[in-house]
Every structure is written in structure tokens, then in C-alpha cells.
Coordinates of C-alpha atoms and ligand atoms in Angstrom, one line a residue:
M95 CA -19.8 166.9 108.7
K96 CA -16.0 167.3 108.0
K97 CA -14.2 164.4 109.5
S98 CA -11.0 164.4 110.5
A99 CA -8.2 161.6 109.2
L100 CA -8.2 160.1 112.8
Q101 CA -11.7 160.0 112.3
K102 CA -12.2 158.3 109.3
A103 CA -10.0 155.3 110.4
R104 CA -11.1 155.1 114.0
A105 CA -14.8 154.7 112.6
A106 CA -14.0 151.6 110.6
Y107 CA -12.6 149.6 114.1
Q108 CA -14.9 146.7 115.1
P109 CA -14.9 146.7 119.0
K110 CA -14.1 143.3 120.0
L111 CA -17.0 141.4 122.0
P112 CA -16.8 138.8 124.6
I113 CA -16.7 135.4 123.1
V114 CA -19.9 134.2 125.4
L115 CA -22.1 137.3 123.4
T116 CA -20.8 136.2 119.6
G117 CA -24.0 133.6 119.7
A118 CA -27.1 132.6 121.3
V119 CA -26.9 133.4 124.7
K120 CA -28.5 132.1 127.7
A121 CA -28.9 133.7 131.2
V122 CA -27.4 131.8 134.4
E123 CA -28.9 132.5 137.7
G124 CA -26.4 133.2 141.0
N125 CA -27.3 133.2 144.0
P126 CA -30.1 135.4 145.3
T127 CA -28.4 138.9 146.8
E128 CA -28.2 141.8 149.2
S129 CA -27.6 145.4 149.2
V130 CA -24.5 146.4 150.3
A131 CA -25.4 147.7 153.4
D132 CA -29.5 148.8 155.6
Q133 CA -31.2 145.7 154.2
E134 CA -34.3 146.5 155.8
A135 CA -34.8 150.1 154.6
I136 CA -33.8 149.1 151.5
R137 CA -36.0 145.9 151.0
E138 CA -38.7 148.1 152.6
L139 CA -38.0 150.7 150.1
F140 CA -37.6 148.0 146.7
P141 CA -40.8 145.3 147.4
T142 CA -40.1 143.8 143.5
T143 CA -36.5 144.6 142.9
Y144 CA -34.8 143.6 146.0
G145 CA -32.8 140.2 146.5
L146 CA -33.2 139.2 142.9
P147 CA -30.1 136.7 141.9
E148 CA -27.1 138.0 140.1
L149 CA -26.8 137.0 136.3
K150 CA -23.9 135.5 133.9
F151 CA -24.2 134.8 130.1
E152 CA -23.5 131.3 129.2
K153 CA -22.8 130.2 125.5
N154 CA -26.2 128.5 124.7
T155 CA -26.3 126.0 122.4
V156 CA -29.7 125.9 120.9
P157 CA -30.4 129.6 118.9
T158 CA -33.2 131.1 120.0
A159 CA -35.9 133.1 118.0
G160 CA -36.7 136.7 119.5
K161 CA -39.5 139.0 118.7
P162 CA -39.2 143.0 117.6
I163 CA -38.6 145.4 120.4
N164 CA -38.6 148.7 120.7
V165 CA -35.8 150.2 123.3
G166 CA -35.5 153.7 124.4
V167 CA -32.0 155.2 125.7
I168 CA -30.9 158.0 128.1
L169 CA -27.4 159.1 128.1
S170 CA -27.6 161.0 131.7
G171 CA -25.3 163.0 134.0
G172 CA -20.7 164.3 132.9
Q173 CA -20.1 163.1 129.6
A174 CA -17.8 160.0 129.3
P175 CA -15.5 158.6 126.9
G176 CA -17.3 155.5 124.4
G177 CA -21.1 156.2 125.8
H178 CA -21.5 156.2 122.2
N179 CA -20.4 152.8 121.8
V180 CA -22.9 151.5 124.6
I181 CA -25.6 153.7 122.3
C182 CA -24.1 151.1 119.3
G183 CA -24.0 147.5 121.2
L184 CA -27.2 148.0 122.3
F185 CA -28.5 148.8 118.8
D186 CA -26.6 146.2 117.1
G187 CA -27.9 144.2 120.3
I188 CA -31.4 144.6 119.3
K189 CA -30.9 143.8 115.9
K190 CA -30.1 141.3 116.3
I191 CA -32.2 139.8 118.5
H192 CA -34.7 140.9 115.5
K193 CA -33.9 142.9 112.7
E194 CA -36.9 145.0 113.1
S195 CA -36.4 145.6 116.3
R196 CA -35.6 150.0 117.2
L197 CA -34.1 152.2 119.3
F198 CA -34.9 155.4 120.6
G199 CA -32.9 157.9 122.3
F200 CA -34.4 160.5 124.9
V201 CA -32.8 164.0 124.2
M202 CA -30.8 165.8 126.7
G203 CA -30.9 163.3 129.8
P204 CA -33.6 161.9 131.6
G205 CA -35.4 165.8 131.1
G206 CA -36.2 164.1 127.6
L207 CA -38.3 161.2 129.0
V208 CA -40.4 163.3 131.2
D209 CA -40.8 166.1 128.2
H210 CA -41.1 163.5 125.7
K211 CA -38.2 164.8 123.7
Y212 CA -36.7 161.7 121.8
M213 CA -35.6 160.6 118.1
E214 CA -35.6 157.4 116.6
L215 CA -31.5 155.5 116.2
T216 CA -31.5 154.6 112.7
S217 CA -28.5 152.9 111.5
S218 CA -27.5 155.8 109.4
I219 CA -27.2 157.8 112.8
I220 CA -25.6 155.0 114.6
D221 CA -23.0 154.9 111.7
E222 CA -21.8 158.5 112.2
Y223 CA -20.8 157.9 115.9
R224 CA -19.4 154.3 116.3
N225 CA -15.8 154.7 118.1
T226 CA -16.5 158.4 118.7
G227 CA -16.3 160.1 122.2
G228 CA -19.1 162.6 123.3
F229 CA -22.9 162.4 124.3
D230 CA -24.0 164.0 121.2
I231 CA -25.7 161.8 119.6
I232 CA -28.8 162.2 121.9
G233 CA -27.0 164.9 124.3
S234 CA -26.8 164.6 128.6
G235 CA -28.6 166.0 130.9
R236 CA -28.6 165.8 134.7
T237 CA -32.6 165.6 135.5
K238 CA -32.9 163.6 138.8
L239 CA -35.9 161.8 138.0
E240 CA -37.6 160.9 141.5
T241 CA -40.9 161.8 141.1
K242 CA -43.9 159.6 140.6
E243 CA -45.3 162.5 138.1
Q244 CA -42.2 162.4 136.5
F245 CA -42.6 158.4 136.4
D246 CA -45.8 158.7 134.5
K247 CA -45.4 161.2 132.2
G248 CA -42.2 158.5 131.0
L249 CA -45.0 156.1 131.1
E250 CA -46.9 157.9 128.8
I251 CA -44.5 158.1 125.9
L252 CA -42.6 154.9 126.6
K253 CA -46.3 153.0 125.9
E254 CA -46.9 155.6 122.9
L255 CA -43.9 154.6 121.2
N256 CA -44.3 150.5 122.3
I257 CA -41.2 150.6 124.6
S258 CA -40.9 148.0 126.4
A259 CA -37.4 148.7 128.0
L260 CA -35.4 151.6 128.9
V261 CA -31.2 151.7 129.2
I262 CA -30.5 154.6 131.0
I263 CA -26.3 154.8 131.1
G264 CA -25.1 157.1 134.0
G265 CA -23.2 157.2 137.3
D266 CA -24.3 156.3 140.6
D267 CA -26.8 158.7 141.1
S268 CA -28.5 157.8 137.3
N269 CA -28.5 154.0 138.3
T270 CA -30.0 155.1 142.0
N271 CA -33.3 156.8 139.6
A272 CA -32.6 153.4 137.5
A273 CA -33.3 151.3 140.1
V274 CA -36.2 153.7 141.5
L275 CA -37.9 153.5 137.9
A276 CA -37.9 149.4 137.9
E277 CA -39.1 149.1 141.3
Y278 CA -42.3 151.6 140.2
Y279 CA -42.7 150.6 137.1
K280 CA -42.5 146.7 138.4
G281 CA -45.2 147.9 141.3
I282 CA -47.3 149.1 138.4
A283 CA -47.5 146.1 136.5
A284 CA -46.2 148.6 133.9
P285 CA -44.3 146.5 130.5
V286 CA -41.2 148.5 131.1
Q287 CA -37.8 146.8 132.2
V288 CA -35.2 149.5 133.5
I289 CA -31.6 148.3 133.1
G290 CA -28.5 150.6 133.8
C291 CA -25.0 150.9 132.3
P292 CA -21.6 152.5 134.5
K293 CA -20.8 155.5 133.0
T294 CA -18.5 158.0 134.9
I295 CA -14.9 159.4 134.4
D296 CA -14.9 159.9 138.2
G297 CA -13.8 155.3 138.8
D298 CA -16.1 155.5 141.4
L299 CA -19.0 153.2 140.5
K300 CA -17.5 150.1 141.0
N301 CA -17.7 146.5 143.0
D302 CA -17.0 142.9 142.7
L303 CA -18.8 142.8 139.7
I304 CA -18.9 146.1 138.4
E305 CA -15.2 146.3 138.1
T306 CA -14.5 149.3 136.4
S307 CA -17.0 152.3 135.3
F308 CA -16.5 153.4 131.3
G309 CA -14.5 156.2 130.4
F310 CA -12.3 156.5 132.8
D311 CA -9.7 154.2 131.1
T312 CA -9.9 157.2 128.4
A313 CA -10.1 160.0 130.8
T314 CA -7.2 159.2 133.0
K315 CA -5.1 158.5 129.9
V316 CA -5.7 162.2 128.3
Y317 CA -5.2 163.6 131.4
S318 CA -1.6 161.8 132.4
E319 CA -0.6 162.5 128.8
V320 CA -1.3 166.1 129.3
I321 CA 0.4 165.6 132.9
G322 CA 3.4 164.2 131.6
N323 CA 4.2 167.1 128.8
I324 CA 4.0 169.5 132.0
Q325 CA 6.4 167.1 133.2
R326 CA 8.4 167.4 130.6
D327 CA 8.3 171.3 130.7
C328 CA 9.1 171.9 134.1
N329 CA 11.9 169.5 134.5
S330 CA 13.5 171.4 130.8
A331 CA 12.6 175.2 132.2
K332 CA 13.2 174.2 136.2
K333 CA 11.0 177.1 137.3
Y334 CA 7.9 176.7 138.3
W335 CA 5.6 174.3 141.2
H336 CA 2.4 172.9 138.6
F337 CA -0.9 173.0 140.6
I338 CA -3.0 170.5 139.1
K339 CA -6.4 169.9 139.8
L340 CA -8.3 166.9 138.9
M341 CA -11.8 166.0 138.4
G342 CA -13.3 163.0 139.5
R343 CA -15.8 164.3 142.1
S344 CA -15.5 162.7 145.6
A345 CA -13.4 160.0 144.9
S346 CA -9.5 160.4 144.3
H347 CA -9.9 157.3 141.8
I348 CA -7.9 160.1 139.0
A349 CA -5.9 161.3 140.9
L350 CA -4.2 158.2 142.2
E351 CA -4.4 156.7 138.6
C352 CA -2.9 159.6 136.9
A353 CA -0.4 159.3 139.8
L354 CA 0.6 155.7 139.1
Q355 CA 0.8 156.9 135.4
T356 CA 2.4 159.9 135.6
Q357 CA 4.6 159.8 139.0
P358 CA 4.5 163.4 140.2
N359 CA 6.5 165.1 142.9
V360 CA 3.0 165.0 145.1
C361 CA 0.1 163.7 144.5
I362 CA -2.9 164.3 147.5
I363 CA -5.6 161.7 148.2
S364 CA -8.8 162.8 149.6
E365 CA -9.6 159.3 151.3
E366 CA -6.5 159.8 153.5
V367 CA -6.7 163.2 154.5
E368 CA -10.1 162.5 155.6
D369 CA -8.7 159.3 157.4
K370 CA -5.3 160.6 159.2
N371 CA -7.8 163.7 160.2
M372 CA -5.9 166.4 159.0
T373 CA -6.6 169.8 158.3
L374 CA -6.3 171.9 155.3
Q375 CA -3.2 173.5 156.9
D376 CA -1.9 169.6 157.6
V377 CA -2.2 169.2 154.0
V378 CA -0.6 172.7 153.3
N379 CA 2.6 172.1 155.3
Q380 CA 3.0 168.4 153.4
I381 CA 3.5 170.5 149.9
A382 CA 5.6 173.0 151.7
D383 CA 7.7 170.6 153.5
I384 CA 8.5 169.0 149.9
V385 CA 9.1 172.1 148.0
A386 CA 11.6 173.2 151.1
R387 CA 13.3 169.4 150.3
R388 CA 13.1 169.9 146.5
A389 CA 14.4 173.6 146.8
A390 CA 17.2 172.4 149.4
Q391 CA 18.5 170.4 145.6
G392 CA 18.6 173.6 144.0
N393 CA 15.3 171.9 142.5
N394 CA 12.6 175.0 142.6
F395 CA 10.0 173.0 140.4
G396 CA 7.5 170.3 140.4
T397 CA 3.9 169.2 140.3
V398 CA 1.2 168.7 142.8
L399 CA -1.7 166.9 141.7
I400 CA -5.3 167.6 143.7
P401 CA -8.8 165.7 143.6
E402 CA -11.4 168.3 143.0
G403 CA -13.3 166.8 145.8
L404 CA -10.8 167.7 148.7
I405 CA -12.2 170.4 150.4
E406 CA -15.3 167.9 151.4
F407 CA -13.0 165.5 152.8
I408 CA -11.1 167.6 155.5
P409 CA -13.1 166.5 158.5
A410 CA -13.9 169.6 159.8
M411 CA -15.2 171.0 156.2
K412 CA -17.1 167.3 155.6
K413 CA -19.0 168.3 159.0
L414 CA -19.5 171.8 157.9
I415 CA -20.9 171.2 154.2
A416 CA -23.3 168.1 156.0
E417 CA -24.8 170.7 158.3
L418 CA -24.6 173.3 155.1
N419 CA -26.7 170.5 153.3
D420 CA -29.6 170.1 155.8
L421 CA -29.4 174.1 156.6
L422 CA -29.3 175.1 153.0
A423 CA -32.1 172.4 152.0
A424 CA -34.6 173.4 154.9
K425 CA -34.4 177.0 154.2
A426 CA -34.2 177.2 151.0
D427 CA -37.3 179.6 150.1
E428 CA -35.8 181.9 152.6
F429 CA -32.2 181.6 151.9
A430 CA -33.3 182.6 147.9
N431 CA -34.4 185.7 149.3
I432 CA -31.9 187.1 151.0
A433 CA -29.6 190.0 149.2
E434 CA -26.3 188.3 147.7
K435 CA -24.1 190.3 150.2
D436 CA -26.0 189.2 153.2
Q437 CA -26.1 185.4 152.6
R438 CA -22.4 185.1 154.4
Q439 CA -23.9 186.6 157.4
Y440 CA -26.6 184.8 157.4
I441 CA -25.1 181.4 157.1
I442 CA -22.9 182.0 159.7
D443 CA -25.8 183.1 161.9
N444 CA -27.6 180.0 161.6
L445 CA -24.9 177.7 161.6
S446 CA -23.4 176.0 164.9
K447 CA -20.6 177.7 166.7
E448 CA -18.1 175.5 165.2
N449 CA -19.1 175.2 162.2
A450 CA -19.7 179.2 161.3
E451 CA -16.1 179.1 162.5
V452 CA -15.0 177.3 159.9
Y453 CA -17.0 178.8 157.7
E454 CA -15.9 182.7 158.4
S455 CA -12.4 181.5 158.3
L456 CA -12.6 180.1 154.7
P457 CA -11.7 182.7 151.8
H458 CA -14.6 184.0 150.8
G459 CA -14.7 182.2 147.1
V460 CA -14.7 179.0 148.6
A461 CA -17.3 179.8 151.2
R462 CA -19.8 181.2 148.6
Q463 CA -19.3 178.1 146.2
L464 CA -20.1 176.1 149.1
S465 CA -23.3 178.0 149.4
L466 CA -24.3 177.5 146.2
D467 CA -26.8 175.5 144.4
R468 CA -26.2 171.8 144.6
D469 CA -26.4 169.9 141.7
P470 CA -30.6 167.8 141.2
H471 CA -28.5 165.4 143.1
G472 CA -27.5 167.3 146.4
N473 CA -23.8 167.2 145.7
V474 CA -21.7 170.3 146.1
Q475 CA -20.5 171.3 142.7
V476 CA -16.6 170.8 143.8
S477 CA -15.6 171.2 140.6
L478 CA -16.1 174.8 140.4
I479 CA -14.2 175.3 143.9
E480 CA -10.5 176.7 143.1
T481 CA -8.7 174.3 145.2
E482 CA -5.8 174.5 143.3
K483 CA -5.1 178.1 143.6
L484 CA -6.3 177.8 147.4
L485 CA -3.5 175.4 148.4
S486 CA -0.6 177.2 146.1
E487 CA -1.4 180.7 147.7
M488 CA -1.5 179.2 151.3
V489 CA 1.5 177.1 150.6
H490 CA 3.2 180.4 149.8
K491 CA 2.4 182.1 152.5
R492 CA 3.6 178.7 154.2
L493 CA 7.5 178.8 152.6
E494 CA 7.4 182.4 153.3
Q495 CA 7.7 181.4 157.4
M496 CA 9.8 178.5 156.4
R497 CA 12.1 181.2 155.3
K498 CA 11.7 183.3 158.3
E499 CA 12.9 180.3 160.1
G500 CA 15.8 179.4 158.1
A501 CA 13.9 176.4 157.3
Y502 CA 13.6 177.2 153.2
N503 CA 15.8 179.0 150.6
G504 CA 14.1 178.8 147.1
K505 CA 11.9 180.6 144.4
F506 CA 8.1 179.4 144.6
S507 CA 6.6 180.4 141.3
A508 CA 3.7 178.1 140.5
L509 CA 1.1 178.1 137.5
H510 CA -2.8 176.4 137.7
H511 CA -4.1 174.2 135.7
F512 CA -7.8 172.1 135.8
F513 CA -8.3 168.7 134.1
G514 CA -11.7 167.3 133.5
Y515 CA -13.6 168.7 130.8
E516 CA -10.8 168.3 128.3
G517 CA -11.1 164.6 129.0
R518 CA -14.6 163.7 128.7
C519 CA -15.2 163.9 125.1
A520 CA -12.4 161.8 124.5
D521 CA -12.7 159.3 121.4
P522 CA -12.7 156.4 123.7
S523 CA -9.1 154.2 123.9
N524 CA -9.2 150.8 122.8
F525 CA -10.6 149.4 126.3
D526 CA -13.6 151.8 126.5
A527 CA -14.1 151.2 123.0
D528 CA -15.0 147.7 123.5
Y529 CA -15.9 147.9 126.9
C530 CA -18.8 150.4 126.3
Y531 CA -19.8 148.1 123.2
A532 CA -19.9 145.4 125.4
L533 CA -22.1 147.0 128.0
G534 CA -24.4 148.0 125.2
F535 CA -24.3 145.1 123.6
N536 CA -24.9 142.3 126.9
A537 CA -28.1 145.2 128.0
A538 CA -29.5 144.1 124.9
C539 CA -29.2 140.7 126.6
L540 CA -30.7 141.2 129.5
I541 CA -33.4 142.9 128.4
N542 CA -33.7 139.9 125.9
A543 CA -33.9 137.3 129.2
G544 CA -36.9 139.7 130.3
V545 CA -35.2 141.1 133.5
T546 CA -35.2 144.8 135.3
G547 CA -33.8 146.9 138.0
Y548 CA -30.2 145.3 136.9
M549 CA -27.4 146.4 135.4
S550 CA -25.4 145.7 132.4
S551 CA -21.7 144.0 133.9
V552 CA -19.1 142.7 132.0
R553 CA -16.2 141.3 134.1
N554 CA -12.8 139.8 133.9
L555 CA -11.6 142.9 131.9
T556 CA -7.8 142.5 132.6
K557 CA -8.3 139.8 130.5
P558 CA -8.2 140.7 126.3
S559 CA -11.8 141.7 125.8
V560 CA -13.0 138.0 124.1
Q561 CA -12.5 136.8 127.4
W562 CA -14.5 138.8 129.7
V563 CA -17.7 137.7 131.1
P564 CA -21.2 139.2 130.8
G565 CA -23.6 139.2 133.3
G566 CA -26.2 141.8 135.3
I567 CA -26.3 143.0 138.6
P568 CA -29.7 143.5 140.7
I569 CA -28.9 147.6 141.3
T570 CA -30.4 147.1 144.3
M571 CA -27.3 145.1 145.4
M572 CA -25.6 148.3 145.2
M573 CA -27.1 150.5 147.6
N574 CA -27.3 152.1 150.7
M575 CA -29.3 154.4 152.7
E576 CA -27.6 158.0 152.6
R577 CA -28.6 161.7 153.5
R578 CA -29.4 164.1 150.6
H579 CA -31.0 166.9 150.4
G580 CA -32.4 167.1 154.5
S581 CA -33.3 163.4 154.9
M582 CA -31.9 160.0 154.5
K583 CA -32.6 158.3 150.8
P584 CA -31.6 155.0 148.9
V585 CA -28.7 155.0 146.9
I586 CA -26.0 153.5 145.0
Q587 CA -23.1 153.1 147.6
K588 CA -20.1 155.2 146.1
A589 CA -16.3 153.5 145.8
L590 CA -13.8 155.9 147.4
V591 CA -10.3 155.2 147.4
R592 CA -9.4 152.0 150.1
L593 CA -6.6 152.4 151.8
D594 CA -5.8 149.1 152.3
G595 CA -5.7 148.4 148.0
A596 CA -3.4 147.5 145.9
P597 CA -3.3 150.7 144.0
F598 CA -2.8 153.0 147.0
Q599 CA -0.9 150.7 148.5
K600 CA 1.5 150.9 145.3
F601 CA 1.9 154.6 145.4
A602 CA 2.3 155.2 149.0
S603 CA 5.4 152.7 148.5
Q604 CA 6.7 155.3 146.3
R605 CA 6.0 158.4 146.3
D606 CA 8.8 159.6 149.0
D607 CA 11.0 158.9 145.9
W608 CA 8.7 160.5 143.5
A609 CA 8.6 163.7 145.8
V610 CA 12.8 164.6 146.2
N611 CA 14.0 162.7 143.2
T612 CA 11.9 163.8 139.5
S613 CA 11.1 160.0 138.5
Y614 CA 8.6 161.4 136.2
V615 CA 7.1 159.1 133.3
Y616 CA 5.6 160.7 130.0
P617 CA 3.0 158.1 129.5
G618 CA 2.2 160.1 125.9
P619 CA -0.7 160.3 124.0
I620 CA -3.4 157.3 123.7
Q621 CA -2.8 155.1 120.7
Y622 CA -5.2 153.4 118.9
F623 CA -3.2 151.4 116.2
G624 CA -0.3 149.2 116.9
P625 CA 1.2 146.5 119.8
A626 CA -1.0 145.6 122.1
E627 CA 1.2 146.4 125.3
V628 CA 0.8 150.5 123.8
C629 CA -2.9 150.6 122.5
D630 CA -4.6 147.9 124.8
Q631 CA -3.5 148.4 128.3
P632 CA -6.1 148.8 131.1
T633 CA -6.0 151.0 133.9
M634 CA -3.1 150.5 136.6
T635 CA -5.5 150.7 138.7
L636 CA -7.3 148.0 137.3
R637 CA -4.5 146.0 136.6
Y638 CA -3.1 146.4 140.8
E639 CA -6.6 145.9 141.8
H640 CA -6.9 142.3 139.9
I641 CA -3.8 141.0 139.1
G642 CA -1.1 142.9 141.2
K643 CA 0.8 144.5 138.5
Ligands
FBP751 P1 -20.7 161.7 136.3 O1 -20.5 161.1 135.7 O2 -21.2 161.5 138.1 O3 -22.2 162.6 135.8 O4 -19.4 163.0 136.8 C1 -18.9 163.3 135.9 C2 -18.5 164.9 136.5 O5 -17.5 164.7 135.3 C3 -17.7 164.7 137.5 O6 -16.4 164.3 137.8 C4 -17.6 166.3 137.7 O7 -17.5 166.7 139.3 C5 -19.0 166.8 137.3 O8 -18.7 165.6 136.3 C6 -19.1 168.2 136.8 O9 -20.3 168.1 136.0 P2 -20.4 169.5 135.2 O10 -20.6 168.4 134.1 O11 -21.8 169.6 135.6 O12 -20.0 170.8 135.4

């Protein structure tokens, strides 16, 4: 395969491990844990893996002799930069335990485990993928592991390959599955440990012990570079308003981080919209007011960042989606047999009066999207809803109304962008290259420590990577009960943007200035070689959350 010059140079990069992981380690147990909420229900569902202690690795003075182990690995869900390095770290970690250890990758996601599709990852394959973006080494998929049949089918191949540990690299839903699988295997005394790794560009899989999910750093840097470029174009031509939707599913972490990096004129934060009980029209009016204020100064251009999950956070929409989820789960077969042209009316007839009115008021495209298939985990596929176009059309209408009232006298020409897929497979930044390698290597240490139902955790991330703190946290600790597909299920609680958190507070204290004055920042592309202040900075979210600056 032909390689670019950067690919060749990057292949030689040696990710830096936390110093603790460079020699023999011992696992030190902390206090027993509790789930974040619904303790009784979670304890009952996870009788053997609930309440386990946190683990921290420390240097061991006595080197321990390891035995060869066979390990399986799965990439699950959306791509995130650095996934290959998790696998490389895991490979190097198990080889360090014993040189005859072997790594098997299940292909195209969790479905590979169930369908017995796998490949052995040898050192020559691994070396091709060091420090590269993408998940193409084994592919990824969104199959949800949830039934006993799937678990038993998986166990057959694990036994056949003599695999004693499975590492699932995924987001909140996939790690929920990892916890359920760990509990099932432990419950039936099957000799397979299950370890999770925190992946997602969305940045919503985090807590005190998982400071960030991998991929968020690189993806937000890629989006910020492009937003910066657009801002420079927009400040040069001075004739367009750019409406930029950013991936991130429900949470607005990506939009917020990009706003902190680029200082746009407007950035909507879904969590704030919900907190202030805003309607879609309120959001539109807020943007239109800023457009009008800038127009009054002769500036008929600007940028608006929109988190892709916005629609779900508008309280009226949230109620509608909740009822739709239940309705579509309960009447799935009936709905599937209704002709497409009649589906809209069917939904209106079956919703409560209040929600039917909201549904009817939506543009047809958006309404249709809300009634289409959920992903296998029951999520509305928000990336397919064209919120950026919806908002700009509504802003246009509002501005025409303001013009009639004498409150606006400008030109409004909008362009639309959606950034998501552009950043998910970028070559990992130095931060993600190191973090992912450490997460994978640390997963090997958790396997060696004999635990199951744990997530690989590497902390202290605002410090240089050699000072990072490796360990593990029981996945059940992150769980609560939520309604999915019409019934209550144990799931990892999503970390949304906290309005009292330092990143949002920082943004809120500056946004009025950014709205009217043109204060754009141009971050430029990710740099892999050069001074640490250019190449090794973590995200602003991480910096504000952990060191306040
Ligand atoms: P996960 O990491 O949770 O799998 O999702 C990442 C993500 O990029 C979301 O931001 C986005 O909404 C979704 O995947 C898009 O899904 P798909 O890749 O199936 O189009």
C-alpha cells in the first residue's frame, strides 16, 4: 500500500507510556464502588460485578512472571481517532506479559464475535497501523450485544480460540454491553474476562475517573481547524453567514470545545436550551438578534455552531421523541406495514394531542427523520437531521419580519456545513496517540490482574503523559436506569455539558463579546512535530475542567 510522507514519519512515533506502566506493576484496590444512581436496581442486575473496588496500578518492585494469554478485541460504534493505537498498546501489553500471547480481532464490530468472524493480529499487521487514524484494521459496527444467544454464540468462538479476555473499545452503549457480557460470563463461570475502553469523539463518556474519551481531542482539533479556515474566509469576503452543525450526538461537548478554540459569533449549547426551557423559535430569535446587531455595524457575515443533538433538547421535542420512541417500539410491526405516504398521519393519530401538535408543526423532513429507524441502541439518528438548514431558514424568515418592523436592515446569505465524518478517522494527535496506546497497554495490565467488568482508566491527563495515572474502574459504577425501546434498562449515564462547569462558564463569560465583535481564532492544523505548546496541548475542555485555565 502506498504511504504518504507523513504516514511514514508518523509510523516511527513511539507513544509515551505513563512511567508506572514501563516496568512491573501491581494493582492496588481502592474503596468499593456504587453506581451513580438506581443502586438497588443495578446491584440486582449485576450480582457478581456490582460494587467492585476502583483499581490503581503502582510500580512493583518484584517483576512478575506472566503466562501466555489469548485476547480478543472488538471496535464498536463510530470511528474515533486513536483506535488503532489502543489495539497496538494492547498487543504490546500482552506481549510484554508473555511473548507467546496472541491477539485476535473480531471483525466489523460486536457482530464479528457473534458470527465468528475474526483475524489474528500479528506483529506485521500491528506495525502497519501504529499511530494511524481509522478503525480499518478490523472494522467496526453497531450490533448491540444483548441476548443470551449472542453471548453463548460468542463464548463458543472464545473457547475455540482459547481466548480468556475480551477488550471492547466503544462508547457508553458498547461499554454498557461490555458490563452485561462480563456479568453474564462471570455468572455462568465462563473463564473470560471483559474489559472496556472509553472511545467516542462525542466526549460524553467521562466522569471523575475517566477524564475524557479518546478521539475527542483529535476530532475537535480537526473541526476547529476547518471552522477557523471558514472564519478567515468569512472575514475576508464579508458576505456569508455560515451555519455549521457539529457531531456529538446528544451532548454539546464538541460544539463547546470548538467554540472555545475558535471564538465564533454564535454557539448553541443544547443543555442550556433545555435548562432555559427554550423553544425552537427562541433559539432562532437569539441568532437573528445577533445577525441584526452585526448588520447594524455593517457586518453581514458570521459563524453559528450548532450541536447535532439540539433538536432532542428542546423540551417540547424531547417529550415528543420520548413518546415516539415508546410508540414505535410498541407498534413496530404495525408501523412497518404502513405505506410511507400514510406514516405521518398514523403517527399523528397515535400520539397524545400535545405531541401530535408539535409533530405536525415540524417541517416534513425533520418529522420524518424522527420517525425513522433508531440505531441498534435506540438512539434517534440525529446526525441525519439537517438542523443547520432548518435554523438558517427560520432565521431568514425572522429577519424578514424584523426588517418590516424596522429592526433589521442587512443582507443575509447563508451557507451550510456539517462536520463529523471529516474528523473521526484523522491521524491521532500526539495526545490521542499517547492516550490510546496507554489505554490499550493498561487494558493488558487489567487482564493480567485477573479482573472483569472494568474499564481501562488513565488519569491526570493535563500533565505530561509520563505522569499519567493508570488503573481501572468497575463499569457498573457509571450506570443508571434509563428508558430504552420502551422499557427501563441499565445503561452508562451520558455525561452532558455541565452548565456550572468551567468550560461552559468560560464560554458564557465571553460569548457576548464574540457575538458582536469579530474575535475569531484560527487554530490551524494539528501538528505532530515541533514545540510541545503547539503539538501536545490537551483540549480546552480538559484544561478548564482540571486546571482551570
Ligand atoms: P459513538 O462514538 O457513540 O459510536 O458515536 C459517534 C458518532 O460520530 C456520533 O457523533 C454520531 O451521531 C454518530 O456516531 C453517527 O453514526 P453513524 O456513524 O452510524 O453515522
